[in-house]
Coordinates of C-alpha atoms and ligand atoms in Angstrom, one line a residue:
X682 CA -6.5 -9.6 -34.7
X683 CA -7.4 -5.7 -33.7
X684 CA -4.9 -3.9 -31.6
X685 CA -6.6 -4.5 -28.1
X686 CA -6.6 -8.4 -28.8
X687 CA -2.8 -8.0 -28.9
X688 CA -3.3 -5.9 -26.0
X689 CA -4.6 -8.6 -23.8
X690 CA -2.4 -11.4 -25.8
X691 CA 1.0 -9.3 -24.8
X692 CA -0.6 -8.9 -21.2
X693 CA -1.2 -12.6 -20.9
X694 CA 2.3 -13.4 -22.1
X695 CA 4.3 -11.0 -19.6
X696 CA 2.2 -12.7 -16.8
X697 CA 0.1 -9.8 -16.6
X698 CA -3.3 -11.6 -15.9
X699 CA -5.5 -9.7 -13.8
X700 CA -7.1 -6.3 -14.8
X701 CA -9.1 -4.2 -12.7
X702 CA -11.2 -2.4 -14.4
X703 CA -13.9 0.8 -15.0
X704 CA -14.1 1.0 -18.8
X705 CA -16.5 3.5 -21.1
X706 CA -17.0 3.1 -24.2
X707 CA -13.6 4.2 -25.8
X708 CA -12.2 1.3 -24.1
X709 CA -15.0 -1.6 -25.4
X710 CA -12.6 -3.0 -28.0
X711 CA -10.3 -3.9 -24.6
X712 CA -13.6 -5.3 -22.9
X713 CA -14.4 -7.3 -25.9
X714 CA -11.4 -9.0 -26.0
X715 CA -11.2 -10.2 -22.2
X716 CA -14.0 -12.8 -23.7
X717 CA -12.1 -13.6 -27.0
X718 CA -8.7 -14.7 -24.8
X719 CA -9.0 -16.8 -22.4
X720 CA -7.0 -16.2 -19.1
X721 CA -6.8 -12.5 -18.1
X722 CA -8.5 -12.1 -14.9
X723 CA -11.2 -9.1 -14.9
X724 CA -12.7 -7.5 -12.1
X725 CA -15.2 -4.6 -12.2
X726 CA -14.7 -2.2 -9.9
X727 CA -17.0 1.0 -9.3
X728 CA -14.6 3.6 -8.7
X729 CA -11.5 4.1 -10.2
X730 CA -9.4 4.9 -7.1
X731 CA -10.3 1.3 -6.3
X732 CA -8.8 -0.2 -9.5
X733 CA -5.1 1.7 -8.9
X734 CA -5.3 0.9 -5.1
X735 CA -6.1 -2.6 -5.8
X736 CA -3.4 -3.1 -8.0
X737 CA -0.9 -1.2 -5.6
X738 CA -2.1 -4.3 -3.3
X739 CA -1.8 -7.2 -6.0
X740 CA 1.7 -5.6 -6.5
X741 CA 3.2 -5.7 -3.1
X742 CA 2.2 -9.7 -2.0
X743 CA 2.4 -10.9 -5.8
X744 CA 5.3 -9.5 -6.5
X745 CA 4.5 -8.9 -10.1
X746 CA 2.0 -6.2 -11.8
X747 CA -1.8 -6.5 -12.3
X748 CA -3.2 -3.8 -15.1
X749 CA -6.0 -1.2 -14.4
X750 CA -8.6 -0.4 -17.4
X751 CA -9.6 3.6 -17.3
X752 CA -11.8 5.4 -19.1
X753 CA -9.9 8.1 -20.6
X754 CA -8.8 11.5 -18.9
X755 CA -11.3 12.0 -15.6
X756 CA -11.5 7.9 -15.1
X757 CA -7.6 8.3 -14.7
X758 CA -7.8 11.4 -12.6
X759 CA -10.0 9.3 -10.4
X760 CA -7.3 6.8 -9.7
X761 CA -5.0 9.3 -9.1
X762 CA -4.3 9.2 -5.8
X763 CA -4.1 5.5 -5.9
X764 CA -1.3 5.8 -8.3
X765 CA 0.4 8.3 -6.1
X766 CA -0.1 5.5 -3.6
X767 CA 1.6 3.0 -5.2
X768 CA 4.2 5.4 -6.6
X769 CA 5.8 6.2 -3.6
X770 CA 5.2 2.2 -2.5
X771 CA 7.1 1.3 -5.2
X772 CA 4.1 -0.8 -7.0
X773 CA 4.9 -1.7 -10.6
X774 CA 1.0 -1.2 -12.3
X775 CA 0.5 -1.3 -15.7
X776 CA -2.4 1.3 -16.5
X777 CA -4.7 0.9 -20.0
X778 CA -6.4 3.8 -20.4
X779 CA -9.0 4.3 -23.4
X780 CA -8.3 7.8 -25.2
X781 CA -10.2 9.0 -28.2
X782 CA -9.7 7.4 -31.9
X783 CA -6.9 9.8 -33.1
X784 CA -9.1 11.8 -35.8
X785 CA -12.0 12.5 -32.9
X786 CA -9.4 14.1 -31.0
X787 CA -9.3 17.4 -32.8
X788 CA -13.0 17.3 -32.5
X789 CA -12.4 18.5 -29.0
X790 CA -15.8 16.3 -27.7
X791 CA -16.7 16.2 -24.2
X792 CA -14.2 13.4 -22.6
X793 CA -11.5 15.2 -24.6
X794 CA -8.4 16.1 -22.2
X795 CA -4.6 15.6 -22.0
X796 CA -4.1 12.5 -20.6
X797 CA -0.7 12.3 -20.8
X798 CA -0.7 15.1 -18.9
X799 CA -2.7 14.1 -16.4
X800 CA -0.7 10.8 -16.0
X801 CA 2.8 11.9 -15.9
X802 CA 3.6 13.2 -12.5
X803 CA 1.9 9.5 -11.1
X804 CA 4.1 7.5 -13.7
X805 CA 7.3 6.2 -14.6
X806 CA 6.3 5.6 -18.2
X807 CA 3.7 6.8 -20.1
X808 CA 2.6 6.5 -23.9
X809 CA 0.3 6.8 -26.7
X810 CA -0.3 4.0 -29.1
X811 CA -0.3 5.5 -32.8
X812 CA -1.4 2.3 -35.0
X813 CA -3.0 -0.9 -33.8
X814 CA 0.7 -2.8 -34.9
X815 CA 2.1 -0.6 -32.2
X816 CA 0.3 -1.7 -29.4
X817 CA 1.2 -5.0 -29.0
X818 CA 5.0 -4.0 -28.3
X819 CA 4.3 -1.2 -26.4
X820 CA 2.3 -3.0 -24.2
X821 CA 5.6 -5.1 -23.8
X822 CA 7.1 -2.3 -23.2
X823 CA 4.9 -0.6 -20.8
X824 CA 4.9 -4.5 -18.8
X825 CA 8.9 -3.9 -18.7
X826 CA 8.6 -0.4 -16.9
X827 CA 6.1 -1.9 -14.7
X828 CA 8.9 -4.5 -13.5
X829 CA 11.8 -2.0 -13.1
X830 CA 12.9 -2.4 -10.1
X831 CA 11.1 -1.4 -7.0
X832 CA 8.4 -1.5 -9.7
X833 CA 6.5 1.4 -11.3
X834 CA 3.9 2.9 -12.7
X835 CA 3.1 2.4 -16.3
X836 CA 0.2 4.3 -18.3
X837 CA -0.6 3.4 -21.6
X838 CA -3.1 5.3 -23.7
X839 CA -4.9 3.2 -26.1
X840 CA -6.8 5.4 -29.0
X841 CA -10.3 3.5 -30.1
X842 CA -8.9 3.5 -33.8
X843 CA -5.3 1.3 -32.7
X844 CA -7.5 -0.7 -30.7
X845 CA -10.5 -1.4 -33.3
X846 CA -8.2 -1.5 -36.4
X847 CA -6.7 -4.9 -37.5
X848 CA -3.0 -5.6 -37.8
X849 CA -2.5 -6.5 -33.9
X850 CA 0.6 -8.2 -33.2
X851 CA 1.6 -10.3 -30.3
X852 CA 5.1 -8.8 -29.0
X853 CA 6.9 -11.1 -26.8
X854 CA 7.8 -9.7 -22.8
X855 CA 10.8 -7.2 -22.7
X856 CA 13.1 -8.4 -20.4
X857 CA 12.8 -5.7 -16.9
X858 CA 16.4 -4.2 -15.7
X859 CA 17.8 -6.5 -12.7
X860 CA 18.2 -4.7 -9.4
X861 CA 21.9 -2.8 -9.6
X862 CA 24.4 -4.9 -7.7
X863 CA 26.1 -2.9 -4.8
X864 CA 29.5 -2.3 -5.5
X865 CA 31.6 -3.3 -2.2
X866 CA 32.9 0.1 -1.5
X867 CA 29.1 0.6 -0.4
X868 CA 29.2 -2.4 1.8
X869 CA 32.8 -1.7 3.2
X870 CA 31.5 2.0 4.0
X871 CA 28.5 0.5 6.0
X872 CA 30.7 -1.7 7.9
X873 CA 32.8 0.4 8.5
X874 CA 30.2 2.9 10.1
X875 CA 28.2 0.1 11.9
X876 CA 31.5 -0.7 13.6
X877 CA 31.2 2.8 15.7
X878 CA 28.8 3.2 18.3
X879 CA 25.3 4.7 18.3
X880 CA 24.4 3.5 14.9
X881 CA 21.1 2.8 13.2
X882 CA 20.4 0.6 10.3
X883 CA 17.3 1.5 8.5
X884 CA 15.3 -0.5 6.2
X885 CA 12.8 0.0 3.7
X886 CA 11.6 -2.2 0.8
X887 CA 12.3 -5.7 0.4
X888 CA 14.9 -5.6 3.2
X889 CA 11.8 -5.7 5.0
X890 CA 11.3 -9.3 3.9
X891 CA 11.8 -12.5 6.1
X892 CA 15.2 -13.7 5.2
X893 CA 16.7 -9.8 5.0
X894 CA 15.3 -9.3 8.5
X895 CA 17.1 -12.3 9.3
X896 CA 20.1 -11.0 7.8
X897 CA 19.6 -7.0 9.4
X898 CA 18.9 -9.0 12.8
X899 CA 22.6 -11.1 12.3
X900 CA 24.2 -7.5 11.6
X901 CA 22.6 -6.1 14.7
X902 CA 23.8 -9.1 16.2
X903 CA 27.3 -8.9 15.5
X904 CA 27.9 -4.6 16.3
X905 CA 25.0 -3.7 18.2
X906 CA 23.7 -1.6 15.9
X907 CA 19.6 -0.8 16.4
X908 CA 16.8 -1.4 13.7
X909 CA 14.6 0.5 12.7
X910 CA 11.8 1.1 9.4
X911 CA 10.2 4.5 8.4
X912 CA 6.8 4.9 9.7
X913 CA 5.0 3.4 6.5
X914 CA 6.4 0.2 4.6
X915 CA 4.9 -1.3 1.5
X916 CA 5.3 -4.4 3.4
X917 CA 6.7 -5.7 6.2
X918 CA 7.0 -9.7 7.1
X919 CA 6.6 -9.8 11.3
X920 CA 5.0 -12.3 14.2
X921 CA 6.7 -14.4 16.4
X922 CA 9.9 -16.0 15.2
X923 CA 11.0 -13.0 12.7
X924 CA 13.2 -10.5 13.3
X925 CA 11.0 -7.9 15.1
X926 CA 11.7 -4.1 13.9
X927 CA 9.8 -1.1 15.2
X928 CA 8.4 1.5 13.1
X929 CA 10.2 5.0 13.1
X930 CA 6.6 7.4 15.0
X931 CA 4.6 9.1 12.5
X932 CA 4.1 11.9 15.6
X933 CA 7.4 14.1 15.0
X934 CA 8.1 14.7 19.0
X935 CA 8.2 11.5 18.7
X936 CA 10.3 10.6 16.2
X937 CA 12.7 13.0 17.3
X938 CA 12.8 11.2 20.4
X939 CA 13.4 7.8 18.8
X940 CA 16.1 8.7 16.6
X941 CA 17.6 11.2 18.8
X942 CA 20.7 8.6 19.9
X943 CA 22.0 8.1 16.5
X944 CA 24.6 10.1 15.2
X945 CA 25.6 7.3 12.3
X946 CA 22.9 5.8 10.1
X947 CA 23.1 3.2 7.2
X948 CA 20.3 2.9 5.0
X949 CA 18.7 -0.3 3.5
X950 CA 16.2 0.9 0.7
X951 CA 14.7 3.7 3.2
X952 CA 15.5 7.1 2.7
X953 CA 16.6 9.8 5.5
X954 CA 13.8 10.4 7.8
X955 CA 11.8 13.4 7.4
X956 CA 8.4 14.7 9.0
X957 CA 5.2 14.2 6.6
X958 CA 4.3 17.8 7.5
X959 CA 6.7 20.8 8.1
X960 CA 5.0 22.7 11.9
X961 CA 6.0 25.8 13.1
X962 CA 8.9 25.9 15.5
X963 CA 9.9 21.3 14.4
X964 CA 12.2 20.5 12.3
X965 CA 11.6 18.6 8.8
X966 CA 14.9 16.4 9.5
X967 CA 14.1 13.8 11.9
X968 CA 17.9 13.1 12.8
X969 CA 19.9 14.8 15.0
X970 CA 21.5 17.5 13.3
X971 CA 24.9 15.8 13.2
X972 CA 23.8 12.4 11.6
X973 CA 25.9 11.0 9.0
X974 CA 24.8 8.7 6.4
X975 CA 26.0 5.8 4.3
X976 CA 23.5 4.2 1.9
X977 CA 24.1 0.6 1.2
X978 CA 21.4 0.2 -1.1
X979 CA 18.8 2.5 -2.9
X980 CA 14.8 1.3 -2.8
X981 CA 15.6 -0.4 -6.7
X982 CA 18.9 -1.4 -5.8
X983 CA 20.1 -5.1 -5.3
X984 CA 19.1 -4.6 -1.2
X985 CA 19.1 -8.7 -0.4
X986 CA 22.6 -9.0 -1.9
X987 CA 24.2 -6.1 0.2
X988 CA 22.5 -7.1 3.5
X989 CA 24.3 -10.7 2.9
X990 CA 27.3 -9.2 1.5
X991 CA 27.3 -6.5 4.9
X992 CA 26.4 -9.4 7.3
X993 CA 29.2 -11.7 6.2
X994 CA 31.7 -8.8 6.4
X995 CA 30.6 -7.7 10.2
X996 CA 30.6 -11.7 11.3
X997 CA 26.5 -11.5 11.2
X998 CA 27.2 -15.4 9.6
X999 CA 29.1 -16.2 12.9
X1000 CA 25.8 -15.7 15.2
X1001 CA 22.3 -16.0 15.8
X1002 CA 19.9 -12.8 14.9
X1003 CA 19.3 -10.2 17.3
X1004 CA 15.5 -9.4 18.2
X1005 CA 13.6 -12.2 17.1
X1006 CA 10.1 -11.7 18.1
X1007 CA 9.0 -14.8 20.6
X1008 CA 5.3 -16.4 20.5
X1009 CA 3.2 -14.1 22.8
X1010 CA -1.0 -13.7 22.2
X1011 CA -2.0 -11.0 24.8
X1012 CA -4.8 -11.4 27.1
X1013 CA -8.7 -10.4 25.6
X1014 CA -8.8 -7.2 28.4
X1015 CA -12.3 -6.8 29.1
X1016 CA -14.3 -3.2 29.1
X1017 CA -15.1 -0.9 25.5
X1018 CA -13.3 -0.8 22.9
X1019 CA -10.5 1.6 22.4
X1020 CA -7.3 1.7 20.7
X1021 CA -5.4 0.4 24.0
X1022 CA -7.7 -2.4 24.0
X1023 CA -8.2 -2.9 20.4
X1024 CA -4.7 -3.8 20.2
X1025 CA -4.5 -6.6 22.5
X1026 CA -7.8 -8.4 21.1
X1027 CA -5.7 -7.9 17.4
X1028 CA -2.4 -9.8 18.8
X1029 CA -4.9 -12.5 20.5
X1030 CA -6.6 -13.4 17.1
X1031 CA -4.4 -12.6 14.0
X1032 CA -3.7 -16.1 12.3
X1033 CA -1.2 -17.1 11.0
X1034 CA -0.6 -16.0 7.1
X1035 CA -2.7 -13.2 7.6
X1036 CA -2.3 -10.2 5.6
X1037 CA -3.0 -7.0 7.6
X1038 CA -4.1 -4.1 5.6
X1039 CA -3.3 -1.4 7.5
X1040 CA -5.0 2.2 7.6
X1041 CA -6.0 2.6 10.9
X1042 CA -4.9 6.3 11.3
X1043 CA -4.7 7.0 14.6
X1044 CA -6.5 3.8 16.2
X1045 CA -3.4 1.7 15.2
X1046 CA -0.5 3.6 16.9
X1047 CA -0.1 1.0 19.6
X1048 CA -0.7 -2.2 17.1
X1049 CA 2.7 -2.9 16.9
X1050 CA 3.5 -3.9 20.3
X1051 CA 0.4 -5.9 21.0
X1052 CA 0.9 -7.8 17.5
X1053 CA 4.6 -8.8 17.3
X1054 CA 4.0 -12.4 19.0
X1055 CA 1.1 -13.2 16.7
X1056 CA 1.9 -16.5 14.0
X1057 CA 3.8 -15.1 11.3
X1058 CA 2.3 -12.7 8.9
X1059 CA 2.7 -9.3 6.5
X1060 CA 1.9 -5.9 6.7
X1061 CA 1.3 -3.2 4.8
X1062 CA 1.4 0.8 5.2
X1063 CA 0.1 3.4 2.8
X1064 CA 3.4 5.1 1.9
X1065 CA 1.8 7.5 0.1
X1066 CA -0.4 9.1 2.5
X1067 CA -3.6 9.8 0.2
X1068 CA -5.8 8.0 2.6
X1069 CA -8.6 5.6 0.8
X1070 CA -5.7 3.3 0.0
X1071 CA -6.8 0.6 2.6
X1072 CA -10.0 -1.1 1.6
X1073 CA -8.5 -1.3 -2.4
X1074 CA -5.4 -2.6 -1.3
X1075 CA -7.4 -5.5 0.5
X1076 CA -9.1 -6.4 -2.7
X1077 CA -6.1 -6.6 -4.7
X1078 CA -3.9 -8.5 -1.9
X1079 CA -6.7 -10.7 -1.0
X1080 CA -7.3 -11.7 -5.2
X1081 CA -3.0 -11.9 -4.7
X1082 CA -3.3 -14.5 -2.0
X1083 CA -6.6 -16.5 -2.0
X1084 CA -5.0 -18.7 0.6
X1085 CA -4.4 -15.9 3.4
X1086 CA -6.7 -14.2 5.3
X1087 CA -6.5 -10.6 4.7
X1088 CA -7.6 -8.1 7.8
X1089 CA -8.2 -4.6 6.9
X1090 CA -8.0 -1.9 9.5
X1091 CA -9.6 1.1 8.5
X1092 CA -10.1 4.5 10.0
X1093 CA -14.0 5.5 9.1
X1094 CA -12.6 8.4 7.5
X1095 CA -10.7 7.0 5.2
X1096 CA -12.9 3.9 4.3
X1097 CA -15.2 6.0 3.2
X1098 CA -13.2 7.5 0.3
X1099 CA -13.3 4.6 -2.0
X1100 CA -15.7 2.6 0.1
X1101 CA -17.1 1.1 -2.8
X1102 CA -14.4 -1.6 -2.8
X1103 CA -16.8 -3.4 -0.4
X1104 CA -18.9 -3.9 -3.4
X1105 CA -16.0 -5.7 -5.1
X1106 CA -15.2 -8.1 -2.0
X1107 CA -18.8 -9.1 -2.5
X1108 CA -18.8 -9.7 -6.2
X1109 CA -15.0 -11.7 -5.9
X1110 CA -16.3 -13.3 -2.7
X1111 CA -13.3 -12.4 -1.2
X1112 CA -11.7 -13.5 2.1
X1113 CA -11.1 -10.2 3.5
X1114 CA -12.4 -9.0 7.3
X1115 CA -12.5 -5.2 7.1
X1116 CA -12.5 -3.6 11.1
X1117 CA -13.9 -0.1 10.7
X1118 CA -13.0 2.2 14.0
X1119 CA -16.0 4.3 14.0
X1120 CA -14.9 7.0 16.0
X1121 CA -16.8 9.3 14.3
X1122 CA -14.0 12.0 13.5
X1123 CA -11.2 12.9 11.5
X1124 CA -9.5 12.1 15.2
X1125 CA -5.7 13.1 13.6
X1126 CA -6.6 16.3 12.7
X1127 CA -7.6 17.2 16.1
X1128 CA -4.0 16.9 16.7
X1129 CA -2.7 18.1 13.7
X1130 CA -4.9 21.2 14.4
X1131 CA -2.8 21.3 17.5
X1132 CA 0.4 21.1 16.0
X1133 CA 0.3 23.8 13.5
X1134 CA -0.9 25.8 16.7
X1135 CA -4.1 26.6 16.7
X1136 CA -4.7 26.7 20.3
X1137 CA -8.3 27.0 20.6
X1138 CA -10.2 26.0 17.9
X1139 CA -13.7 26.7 17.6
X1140 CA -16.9 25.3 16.6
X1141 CA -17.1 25.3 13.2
X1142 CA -13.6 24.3 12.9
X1143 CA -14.1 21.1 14.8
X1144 CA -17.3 20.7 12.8
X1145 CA -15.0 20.1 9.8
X1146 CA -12.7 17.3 11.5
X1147 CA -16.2 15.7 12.7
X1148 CA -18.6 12.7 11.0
X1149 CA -21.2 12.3 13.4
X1150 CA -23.7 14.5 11.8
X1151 CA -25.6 12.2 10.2
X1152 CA -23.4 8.9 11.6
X1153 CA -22.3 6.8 8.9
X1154 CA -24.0 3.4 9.5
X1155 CA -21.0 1.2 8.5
X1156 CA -23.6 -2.3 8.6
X1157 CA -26.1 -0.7 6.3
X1158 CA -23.4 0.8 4.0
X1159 CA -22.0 -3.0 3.8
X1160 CA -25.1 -4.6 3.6
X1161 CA -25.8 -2.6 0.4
X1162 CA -22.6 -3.9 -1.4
X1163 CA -23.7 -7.3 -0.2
X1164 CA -21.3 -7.3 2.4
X1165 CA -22.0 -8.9 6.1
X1166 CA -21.7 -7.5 9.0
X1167 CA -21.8 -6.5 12.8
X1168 CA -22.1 -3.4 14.9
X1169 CA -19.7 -3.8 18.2
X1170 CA -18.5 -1.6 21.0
X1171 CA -16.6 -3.7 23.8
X1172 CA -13.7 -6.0 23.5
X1173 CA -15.6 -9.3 24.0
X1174 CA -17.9 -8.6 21.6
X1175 CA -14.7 -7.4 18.9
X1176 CA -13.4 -10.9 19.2
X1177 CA -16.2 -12.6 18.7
X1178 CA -17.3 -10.6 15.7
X1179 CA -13.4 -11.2 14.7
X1180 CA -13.6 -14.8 15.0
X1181 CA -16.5 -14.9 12.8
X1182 CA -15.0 -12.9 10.3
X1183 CA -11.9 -15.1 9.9
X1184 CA -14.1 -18.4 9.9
X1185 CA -15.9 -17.2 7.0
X1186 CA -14.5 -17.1 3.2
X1187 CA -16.3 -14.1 2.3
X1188 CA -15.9 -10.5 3.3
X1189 CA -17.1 -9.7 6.5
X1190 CA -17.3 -6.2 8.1
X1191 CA -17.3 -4.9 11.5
X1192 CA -18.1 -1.4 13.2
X1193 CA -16.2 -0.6 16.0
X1194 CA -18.2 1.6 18.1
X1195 CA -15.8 3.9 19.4
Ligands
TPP869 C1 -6.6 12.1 -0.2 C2 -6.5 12.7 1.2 N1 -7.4 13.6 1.6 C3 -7.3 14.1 2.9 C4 -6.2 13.8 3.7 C5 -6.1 14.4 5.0 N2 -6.3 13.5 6.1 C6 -5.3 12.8 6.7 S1 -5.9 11.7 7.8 C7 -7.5 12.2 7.6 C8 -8.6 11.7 8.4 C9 -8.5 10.2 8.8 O1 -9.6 9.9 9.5 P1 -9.9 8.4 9.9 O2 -9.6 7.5 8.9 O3 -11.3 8.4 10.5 O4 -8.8 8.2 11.1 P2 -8.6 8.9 12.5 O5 -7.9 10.1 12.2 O6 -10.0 9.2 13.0 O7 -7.9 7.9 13.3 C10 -7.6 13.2 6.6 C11 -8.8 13.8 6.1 C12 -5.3 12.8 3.2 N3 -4.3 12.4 3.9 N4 -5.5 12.3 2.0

């Protein structure tokens, strides 16, 4: 057996059994071997900031890590921002990347680079195979620092010579680090603070799943304390009969506004709220200057046990949960399509299980609302804010969950940064309906433009925020990955084309005219 048969052998045994890949030919040893084992789930992608977004997705509704396949220095760079992604989501990836046989290395040939270097700031763990009797157990390894809690982001380099050579060996899974326990000091000092008035609990990770919601909603229950998650969440579990909690505004007046009553705030795996951008004359801090924290439990902490542990000491076991959402569908408004009245048709039609994908940018600030009486069902934020995360994240979630429907809301900015994904929905035949708001502009930075101050902007630097010169034809662009598709522009026509999406098994896009 050669080093990359172990490869795939030691993936296969740590339940590591899909692999998105974009291999060359330093990583053909890797290739070869997906037909000799049996069981590893392969699927070509054409860009590599598709692979590492795809996985980020596979990560957050399998719960477990899917591996990427590189080719060497620039095909990692290419997922970079992907990896950033699913950094700061907490996404546990497991990353093969090919690197030069360790003798052509001093050769200094063309695809020569420093690919550790180029991986570390985007991984937890990154390492360089010497011998083909290596690999096997640092793959192991590499699986266990993909599984540390929240999950992370592992990079293995694989040199052509460890994988080609014989001597592979098999290493059994490395048992992952359990989530810390919280000791109870933590969850007497959060009591303690949610006992005072004007007090926030704020929840990130997987408190943001269905039975810690429940538990967060007891709490809130029992002292009155308010809910709240950051702006962006690796994924959130909502629709009618969950806990309903609203996101903190990405808009910083805004957010200001929202957390300006609370001078106490206990944190469950979210961190203090800060403004993605610093803007002359706001502040950074988000909280009112006098805030007071207590964390109950970090992002890769033990975040189920303190909730239950918090909502037994406060009484939370003694009532029902505060906020549950109720079964609403809004009313299909009539007229075009905007975001006010792309919202409503979005809360009439999500099914139930469905996994929204969401990069809507600015078309999706008033989803929330319109969507929290819709069947049950999961979201998910880019928390990393390199946009392009969307459409990936679709493939991976939907190859995740081939029993849910997965939606993907997309600005047309940022689908078309790793747009070729559409190519991969067609080749898996997945069941994903991609909603494309063709507004035709960068529309945030118009506002963003405003917010730094620039008062009157001219021409040319509107030009830059602008994409209607030519217009992106969003059906055509589908169409050429093999993916259907429909142009639409009011909200009758949005449902429909919706409908037909969701009835279908296969991806299905549609261009909102807008
Ligand atoms: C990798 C990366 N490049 C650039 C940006 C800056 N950026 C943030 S939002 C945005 C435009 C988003 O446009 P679109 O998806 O069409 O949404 P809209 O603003 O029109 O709602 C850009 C370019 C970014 N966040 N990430």
């Amino acid at each position: 057996m050669n080093g990359a048969e172990s490869l795939v052998r030691t993936l296969l045994a740590g339940e590591v059994d899909v692999c998105f890949t974009n291999p060359g030919t330093s990583e053909m040893h890797f290739v070869a071997a997906l037909d000799q084992v049996p069981g590893m789930r392969s699927v070509l992608v054409l860009f590599e900031g598709v692979a590492t977004g795809a996985a980020d997705g596979y990560y957050r509704m399998a719960g477990r890590p899917a591996s990427t396949l590189l080719h060497l220095g620039p095909g990692l760079a290419n997922g970079l921002a992907n990896l950033h992604n699913a950094k700061k989501a907490g996404s546990g990836i497991v990353n093969i990347v090919g690197e030069h046989a360790t003798g052509h290395i001093a050769l200094d040939a063309p695809l020569t680079s420093d690919i550790e270097g180029i991986a570390r700031p985007v991984s937890h763990w990154v390492h360089t195979s010497r011998t083909a009797a290596e690999v096997g157990s640092d793959g192991a390894r590499a699986i266990a620092a993909a599984r540390t809690p929240p999950g992370q982001v592992a990079t293995l380099l694989l040199p052509g010579d460890a994988a080609w050579d014989a001597g592979g060996i098999v290493a059994e899974p490395v048992t992952p680090p359990e989530r810390a326990a919280i000791p109870d000091a933590a969850v007497d000092a959060a009591a303690e603070m949610l006992r005072q008035p004007d007090t926030l609990l704020l929840l990130g990770g997987v408190a943001l799943g269905e039975d810690c919601l429940d538990l967060a909603g007891r709490i809130a229950a029992a002292t009155g304390c308010a809910l709240l998650t950051e702006w962006s969440n690796a994924r959130l579990e909502r629709g009618a009969g969950r806990v309903a909690v609203s996101r903190i505004p990405y808009p910083v007046d805004q957010a200001l506004g929202v957390l300006a009553p609370y001078r106490r705030i206990v944190l469950a795996g979210a961190r203090p709220p800060v403004a993605f951008f610093a803007y002359p004359d706001q502040p950074g801090v988000l909280t009112v200057e006098e805030a007071s924290f207590v964390e109950l439990a970090g992002i890769g902490a033990d975040i189920a046990g303190a909730l239950d542990a918090l909502s037994f000491s406060v009484g939370g076991d003694k009532t029902a949960p505060a906020g549950i959402a109720g079964a609403h569908r809004p009313d299909i408004p009539d007229g075009p399509a905007t975001p006010e009245t792309i919202a409503p048709v979005l809360g009439a039609l999500i099914p139930e299980g469905a996994i929204i994908v969401d990069e809507s940018v600015t078309t999706g600030r008033r989803f929330f609302a319109e969507t929290n009486g819709a069947p049950p069902h999961t979201w998910l934020n880019n928390r990393g804010g390199a946009i392009g995360y969307g459409l990936p994240a679709a493939v991976g979630a939907a190859i995740a969950c081939p029993d849910r429907k997965v939606i993907a809301l997309e600005g047309d900015g940022s689908a078309m940064y790793t747009v070729q994904a559409l190519w991969t929905m067609a080749r898996e035949q997945l069941d994903i309906t991609v909603l494309i708001f063709a507004n035709r502009s960068y529309r945030i930075l118009h506002g963003e433009l405003a917010a730094v101050g620039v008062a009157n902007p001219g021409p040319r630097a509107i030009d830059m925020l602008t994409l209607n010169r030519p217009e992106l034809g969003w059906v055509d662009l589908a169409r050429g990955m093999g993916v259907e598709g429909c142009r639409v522009a009011d909200t009758r026509a949005l449902a429909r084309a919706i409908e037909v999406g969701l009835a279908t098994a296969n991806p299905y896009l549609i261009e909102i005219e807008m």
